[in-house]
Coordinates of C-alpha atoms and ligand atoms in Angstrom, one line a residue:
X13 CA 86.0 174.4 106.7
X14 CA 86.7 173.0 110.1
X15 CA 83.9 171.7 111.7
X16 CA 84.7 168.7 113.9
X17 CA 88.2 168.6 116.2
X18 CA 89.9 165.6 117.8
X19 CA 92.5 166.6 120.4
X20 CA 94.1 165.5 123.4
X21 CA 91.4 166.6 126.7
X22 CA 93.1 169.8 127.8
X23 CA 93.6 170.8 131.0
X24 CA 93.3 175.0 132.8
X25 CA 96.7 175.9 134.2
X26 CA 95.3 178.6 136.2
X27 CA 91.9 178.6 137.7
X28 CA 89.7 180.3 140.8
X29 CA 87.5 177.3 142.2
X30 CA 86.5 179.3 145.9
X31 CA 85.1 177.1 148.5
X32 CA 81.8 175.7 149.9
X33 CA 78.7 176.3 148.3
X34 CA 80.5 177.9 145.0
X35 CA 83.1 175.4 144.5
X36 CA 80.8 172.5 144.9
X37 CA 78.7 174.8 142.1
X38 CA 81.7 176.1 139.9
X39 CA 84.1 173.5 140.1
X40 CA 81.8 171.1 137.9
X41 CA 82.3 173.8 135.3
X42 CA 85.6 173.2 135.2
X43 CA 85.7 169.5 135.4
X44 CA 83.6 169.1 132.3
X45 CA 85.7 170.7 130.2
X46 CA 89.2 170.0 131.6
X47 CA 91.3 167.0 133.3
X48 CA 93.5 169.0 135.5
X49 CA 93.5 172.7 136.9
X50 CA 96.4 174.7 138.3
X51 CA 93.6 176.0 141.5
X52 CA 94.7 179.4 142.8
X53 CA 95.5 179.6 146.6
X54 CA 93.5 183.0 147.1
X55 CA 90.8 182.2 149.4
X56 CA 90.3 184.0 152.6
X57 CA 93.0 183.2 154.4
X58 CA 95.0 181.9 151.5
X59 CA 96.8 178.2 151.1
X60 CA 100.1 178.5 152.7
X61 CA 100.7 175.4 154.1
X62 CA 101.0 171.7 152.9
X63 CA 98.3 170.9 155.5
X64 CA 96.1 173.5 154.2
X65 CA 96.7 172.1 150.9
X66 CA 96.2 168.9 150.8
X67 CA 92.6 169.9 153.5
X68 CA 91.4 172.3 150.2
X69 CA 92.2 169.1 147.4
X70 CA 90.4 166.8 149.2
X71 CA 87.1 169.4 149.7
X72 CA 87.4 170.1 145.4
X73 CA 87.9 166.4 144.8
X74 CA 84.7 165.5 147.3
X75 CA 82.2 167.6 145.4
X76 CA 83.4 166.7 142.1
X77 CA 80.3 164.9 140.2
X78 CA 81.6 161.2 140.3
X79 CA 81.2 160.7 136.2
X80 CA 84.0 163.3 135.5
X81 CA 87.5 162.5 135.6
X82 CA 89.4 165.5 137.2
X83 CA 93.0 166.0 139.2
X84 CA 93.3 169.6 140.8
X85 CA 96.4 170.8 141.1
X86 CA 97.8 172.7 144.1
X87 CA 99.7 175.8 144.6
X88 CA 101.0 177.6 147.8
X89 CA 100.3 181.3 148.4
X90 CA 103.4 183.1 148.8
X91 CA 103.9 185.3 151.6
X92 CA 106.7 187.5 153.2
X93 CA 106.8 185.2 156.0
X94 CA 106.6 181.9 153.9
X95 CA 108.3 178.9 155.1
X96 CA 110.8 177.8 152.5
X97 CA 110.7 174.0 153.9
X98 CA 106.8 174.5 153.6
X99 CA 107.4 174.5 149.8
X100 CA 110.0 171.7 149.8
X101 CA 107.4 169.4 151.7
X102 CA 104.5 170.7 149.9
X103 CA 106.0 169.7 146.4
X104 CA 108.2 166.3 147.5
X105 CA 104.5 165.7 149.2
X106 CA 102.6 165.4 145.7
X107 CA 100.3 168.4 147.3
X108 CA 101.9 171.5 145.3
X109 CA 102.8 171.7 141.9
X110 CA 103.8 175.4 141.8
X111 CA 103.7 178.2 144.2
X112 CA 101.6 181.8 143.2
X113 CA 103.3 185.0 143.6
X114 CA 100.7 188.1 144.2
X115 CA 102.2 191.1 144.8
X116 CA 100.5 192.8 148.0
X117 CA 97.1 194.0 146.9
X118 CA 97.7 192.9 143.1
X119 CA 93.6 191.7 143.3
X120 CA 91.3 189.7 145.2
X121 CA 92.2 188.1 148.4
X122 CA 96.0 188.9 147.9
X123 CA 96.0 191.3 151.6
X124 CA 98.6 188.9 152.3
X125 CA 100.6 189.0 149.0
X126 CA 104.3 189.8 148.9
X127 CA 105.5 193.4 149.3
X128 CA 108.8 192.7 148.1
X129 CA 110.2 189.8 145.9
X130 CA 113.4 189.6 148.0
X131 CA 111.6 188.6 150.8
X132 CA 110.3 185.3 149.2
X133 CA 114.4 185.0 148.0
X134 CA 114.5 181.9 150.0
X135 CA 112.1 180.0 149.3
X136 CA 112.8 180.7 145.3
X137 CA 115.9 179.7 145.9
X138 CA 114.4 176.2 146.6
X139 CA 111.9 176.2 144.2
X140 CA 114.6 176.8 141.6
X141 CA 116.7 173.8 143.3
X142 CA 113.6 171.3 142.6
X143 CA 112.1 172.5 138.8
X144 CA 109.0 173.7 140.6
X145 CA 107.6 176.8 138.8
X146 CA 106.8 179.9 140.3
X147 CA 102.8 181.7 138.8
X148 CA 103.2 184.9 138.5
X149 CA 100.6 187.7 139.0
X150 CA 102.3 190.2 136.6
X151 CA 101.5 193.4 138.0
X152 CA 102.7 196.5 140.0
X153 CA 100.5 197.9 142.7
X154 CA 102.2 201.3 143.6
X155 CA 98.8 203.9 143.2
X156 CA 101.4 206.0 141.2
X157 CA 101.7 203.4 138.0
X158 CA 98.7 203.5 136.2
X159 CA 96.3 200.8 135.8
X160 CA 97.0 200.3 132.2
X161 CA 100.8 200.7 132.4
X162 CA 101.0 197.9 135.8
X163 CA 101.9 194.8 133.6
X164 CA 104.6 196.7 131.7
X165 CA 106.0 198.2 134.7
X166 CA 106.0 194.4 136.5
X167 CA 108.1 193.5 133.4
X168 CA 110.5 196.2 133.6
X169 CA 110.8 196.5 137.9
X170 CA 110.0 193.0 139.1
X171 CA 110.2 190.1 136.7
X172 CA 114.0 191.0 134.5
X173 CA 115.6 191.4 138.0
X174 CA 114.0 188.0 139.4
X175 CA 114.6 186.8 136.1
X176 CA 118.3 187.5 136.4
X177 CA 119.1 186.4 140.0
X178 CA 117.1 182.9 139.2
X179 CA 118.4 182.0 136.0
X180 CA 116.9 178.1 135.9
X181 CA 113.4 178.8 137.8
X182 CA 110.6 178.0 135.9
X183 CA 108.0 180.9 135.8
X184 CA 104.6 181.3 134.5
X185 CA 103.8 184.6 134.0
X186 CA 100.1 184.8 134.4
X187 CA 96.8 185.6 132.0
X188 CA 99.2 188.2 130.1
X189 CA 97.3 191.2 129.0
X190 CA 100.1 193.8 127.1
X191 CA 101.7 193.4 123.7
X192 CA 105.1 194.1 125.8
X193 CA 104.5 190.5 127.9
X194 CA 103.4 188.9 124.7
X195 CA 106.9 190.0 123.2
X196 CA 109.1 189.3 126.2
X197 CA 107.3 186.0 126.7
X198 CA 107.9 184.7 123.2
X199 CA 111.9 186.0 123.0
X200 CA 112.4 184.8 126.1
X201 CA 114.1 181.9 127.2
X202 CA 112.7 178.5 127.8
X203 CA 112.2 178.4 131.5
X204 CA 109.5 181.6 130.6
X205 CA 105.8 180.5 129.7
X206 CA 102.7 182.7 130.1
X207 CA 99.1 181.5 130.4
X208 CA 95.9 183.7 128.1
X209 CA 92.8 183.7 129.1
X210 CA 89.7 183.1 127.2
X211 CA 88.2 186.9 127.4
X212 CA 91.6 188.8 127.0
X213 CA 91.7 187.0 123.3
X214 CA 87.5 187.8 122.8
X215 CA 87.9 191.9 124.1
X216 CA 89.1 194.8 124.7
X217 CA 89.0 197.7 127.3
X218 CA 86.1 199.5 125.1
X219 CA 83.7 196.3 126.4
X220 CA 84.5 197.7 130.4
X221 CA 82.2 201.3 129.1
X222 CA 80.0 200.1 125.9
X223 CA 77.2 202.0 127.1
X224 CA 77.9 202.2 130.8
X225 CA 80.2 201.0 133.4
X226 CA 79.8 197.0 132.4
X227 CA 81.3 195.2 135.7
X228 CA 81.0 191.6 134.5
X229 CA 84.4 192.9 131.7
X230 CA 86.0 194.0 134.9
X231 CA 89.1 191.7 136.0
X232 CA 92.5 191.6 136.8
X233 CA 94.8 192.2 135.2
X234 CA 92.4 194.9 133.5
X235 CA 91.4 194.3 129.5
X236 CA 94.0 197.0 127.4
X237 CA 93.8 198.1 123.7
X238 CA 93.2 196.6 120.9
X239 CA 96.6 196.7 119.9
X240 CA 97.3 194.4 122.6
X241 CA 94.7 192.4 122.4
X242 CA 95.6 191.4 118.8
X243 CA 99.1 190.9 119.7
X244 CA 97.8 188.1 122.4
X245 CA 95.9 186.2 119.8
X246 CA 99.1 186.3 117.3
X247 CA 101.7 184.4 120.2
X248 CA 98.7 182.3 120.8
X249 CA 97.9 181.2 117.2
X250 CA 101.9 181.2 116.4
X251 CA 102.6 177.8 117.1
X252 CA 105.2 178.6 119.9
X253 CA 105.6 176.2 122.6
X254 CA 105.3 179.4 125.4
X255 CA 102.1 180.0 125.8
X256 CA 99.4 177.9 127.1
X257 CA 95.9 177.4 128.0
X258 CA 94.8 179.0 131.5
X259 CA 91.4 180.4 131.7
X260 CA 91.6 182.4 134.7
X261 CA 88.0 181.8 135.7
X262 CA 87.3 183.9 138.7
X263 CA 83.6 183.6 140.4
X264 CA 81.9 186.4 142.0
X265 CA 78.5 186.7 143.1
X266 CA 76.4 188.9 141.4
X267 CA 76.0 191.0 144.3
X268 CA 80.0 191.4 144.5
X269 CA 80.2 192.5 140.8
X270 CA 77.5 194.8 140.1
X271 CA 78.6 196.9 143.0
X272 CA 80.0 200.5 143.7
X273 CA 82.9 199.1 144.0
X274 CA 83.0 195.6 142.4
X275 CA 85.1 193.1 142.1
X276 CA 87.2 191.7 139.5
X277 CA 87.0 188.6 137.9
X278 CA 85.3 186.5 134.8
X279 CA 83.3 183.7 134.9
X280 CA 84.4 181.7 131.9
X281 CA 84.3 178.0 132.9
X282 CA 80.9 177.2 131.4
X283 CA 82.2 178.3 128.0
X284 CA 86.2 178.6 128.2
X285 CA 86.8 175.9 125.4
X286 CA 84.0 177.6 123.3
X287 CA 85.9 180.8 123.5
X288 CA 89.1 179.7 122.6
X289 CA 87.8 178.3 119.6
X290 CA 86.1 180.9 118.5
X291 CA 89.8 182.9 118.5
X292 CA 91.2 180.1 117.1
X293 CA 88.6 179.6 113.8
X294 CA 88.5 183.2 113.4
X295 CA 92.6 183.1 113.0
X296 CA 92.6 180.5 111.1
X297 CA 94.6 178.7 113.4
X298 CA 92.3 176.0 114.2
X299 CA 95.4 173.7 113.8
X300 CA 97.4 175.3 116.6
X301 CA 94.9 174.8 119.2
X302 CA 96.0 171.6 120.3
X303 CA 99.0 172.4 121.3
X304 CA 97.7 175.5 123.4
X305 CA 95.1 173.9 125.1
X306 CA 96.8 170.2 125.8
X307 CA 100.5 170.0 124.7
X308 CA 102.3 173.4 125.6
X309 CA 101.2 173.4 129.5
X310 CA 102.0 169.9 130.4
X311 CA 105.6 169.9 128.9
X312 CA 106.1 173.4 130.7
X313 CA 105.7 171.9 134.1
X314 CA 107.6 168.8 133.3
X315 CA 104.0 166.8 133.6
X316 CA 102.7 163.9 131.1
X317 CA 100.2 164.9 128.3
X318 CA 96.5 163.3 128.9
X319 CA 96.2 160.0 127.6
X320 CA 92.2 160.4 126.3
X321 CA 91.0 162.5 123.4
X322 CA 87.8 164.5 123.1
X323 CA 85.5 165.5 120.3
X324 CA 84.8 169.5 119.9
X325 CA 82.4 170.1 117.0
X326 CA 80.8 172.9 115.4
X327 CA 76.9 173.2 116.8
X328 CA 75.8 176.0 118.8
X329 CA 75.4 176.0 122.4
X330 CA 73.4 178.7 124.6
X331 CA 75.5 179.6 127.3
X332 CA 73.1 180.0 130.3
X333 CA 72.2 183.4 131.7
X334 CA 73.1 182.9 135.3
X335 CA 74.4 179.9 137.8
X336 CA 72.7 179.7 140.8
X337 CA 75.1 179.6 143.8
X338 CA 73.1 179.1 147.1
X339 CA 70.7 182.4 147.5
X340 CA 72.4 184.1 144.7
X341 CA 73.9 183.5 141.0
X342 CA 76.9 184.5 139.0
X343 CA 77.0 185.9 135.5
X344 CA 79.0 183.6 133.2
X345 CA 81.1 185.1 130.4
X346 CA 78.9 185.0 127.1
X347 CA 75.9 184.8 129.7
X348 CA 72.8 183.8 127.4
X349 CA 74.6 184.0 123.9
X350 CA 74.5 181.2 121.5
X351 CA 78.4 180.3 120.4
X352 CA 79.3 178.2 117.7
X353 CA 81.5 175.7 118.8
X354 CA 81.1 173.0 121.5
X355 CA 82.3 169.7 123.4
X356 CA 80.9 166.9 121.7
Ligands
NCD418 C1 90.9 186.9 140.5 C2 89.9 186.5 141.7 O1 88.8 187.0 141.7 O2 90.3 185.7 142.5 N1 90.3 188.0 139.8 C3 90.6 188.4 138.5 O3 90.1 189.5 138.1 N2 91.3 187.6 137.7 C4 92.2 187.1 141.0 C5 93.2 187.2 140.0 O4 93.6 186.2 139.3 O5 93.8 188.3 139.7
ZN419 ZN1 93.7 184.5 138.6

């Protein structure tokens, strides 16, 4: 058996890192166990401009602990309204990598999302012109498709169309969910990838009501069946080139979660590489994880591998029961649970 793992440092293609007080707390998280992050643009008012941008780099790279070797990468916030040249300046600038489509209301902060993918035509158009992939949130938000059925229905309504009229753009579509993405992901063709998050390969919907309504397994796109669930961790384990590492960590404070109405989103970046593995050893596929977590998303975006190696070895590791953020804390994924593998 398995018990010691040398593989190129990995990096999070899609990651929440807030601002202020819970960046400079949550963003340490992250830089610990990764050497780049694709950083989500949804803060309140979103990223939309190059100026904006580059401001919100330079605040993650200035409370970053000094000892820890980390590059954020930027994404633009697409908007009805957006700027098309804003894109082009944003990515010949070195400031955005890629550019996040939420549909209107999709999930936190995305008021300001895109009610219909035609109007953002334009700025695709360019973004298909320079290589520079497009995120996808993978959901429909009409209250008449239900929960469970909104990443299927994306598939289906939004992303074959877009798919069609942009033959050559790169898109990711986001922290996939469904056995139907999973599918479509891995037939598709090579401009398609798809990130997986940590918890969507660890559970199912049954963990949202073990016992009671459990807000910290609440998150976007919402945890489906089991059938699902085990189709993720077979694309993921399958050696194809499609899908890679993108943890989706998404801070609240406890307050915000454990709420009448709470919000969604996991906080997996104290224990996102321990969570993996644990999918990973218990598939057997303890050989395909470097190419998940290091090779797959690099090569997507067109981006050099990391040039240092780290050590992951089998010794448990107490995840702790709560960060503290300022007056409050946030409940981490595996909150006070020992897990078997860690960073050396
Ligand atoms: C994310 C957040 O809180 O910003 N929440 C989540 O459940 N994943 C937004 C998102 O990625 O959908
Ligand atoms: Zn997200």
């Amino acid at each position: 058996m398995t018990e010691r793992l040398e593989i190129i440092r990995p990096d999070d293609w899609h990651v929440h890192l807030r601002d202020g007080v819970m960046l400079e707390t949550v963003v340490n998280f992250t830089a610990h166990q990764f050497a780049r992050a694709i950083v989500m643009p949804n803060l309140a008012p979103p990223i939309t401009t190059v100026e904006a941008g580059r401001a919100y780099r330079e605040r993650i790279k200035s409370v970053v602990r000094g000892e820890l070797n980390f590059e954020p990468l930027m994404t633009c916030y697409l908007t009805d309204g957006i700027d098309p040249e804003e894109i082009r300046n944003g990515y010949a600038e070195g400031v955005f990598t890629a550019a996040k489509l939420y549909p209107a209301h999709a999930t936190t902060n995305s008021a300001h999302g895109v009610t219909d993918v035609k109007n953002i035509y334009p700025a695709l158009k360019v973004m298909q012109g320079l290589g520079m992939p497009l995120l996808v949130h993978g959901e429909v938000t009409h209250s008449d498709v239900d929960i469970f059925d909104r990443e299927a229905v994306f598939i289906e309504q939004v992303l074959i169309p877009l798919m069609k009229d942009f033959p050559a753009l790169k898109i990711v579509f986001e922290h996939i969910t469904t056995a139907d993405a999973a599918d479509f992901v891995f037939e598709g063709p090579d401009t398609l990838g798809a990130t997986v998050t940590p918890h969507h390969l660890e559970f199912n919907r049954n963990a949202i009501f073990q016992g009671g309504i459990r807000p910290h397994y609440y998150c976007l796109p919402i945890a489906k069946r089991e059938k699902h669930r085990l189709a993720l961790r077979r694309v993921v384990t399958s050696g194809s080139k499609k899908f890679f590492l993108g943890t989706d960590s998404a801070p609240h404070a406890v307050g915000a979660k454990e709420a009448a109405c709470g919000c969604a989103g996991l906080f997996n970046a104290p224990c996102a590489l321990q969570s993996y593995l644990k999918t990973f050893d218990e598939e057997g596929a303890l050989d395909k994880f470097e190419a998940f977590a290091s090779i797959n998303g690099p090569n997507f975006y067109g981006l050099p591998t990391n040039t240092e190696t780290i050590i992951l070895e089998k010794s448990p590791v107490r995840i702790p029961e709560a960060i503290l953020v300022d007056d409050t804390h946030v409940v981490p994924f595996h909150a006070g649970e020992a897990m078997a593998w860690n960073l050396g």
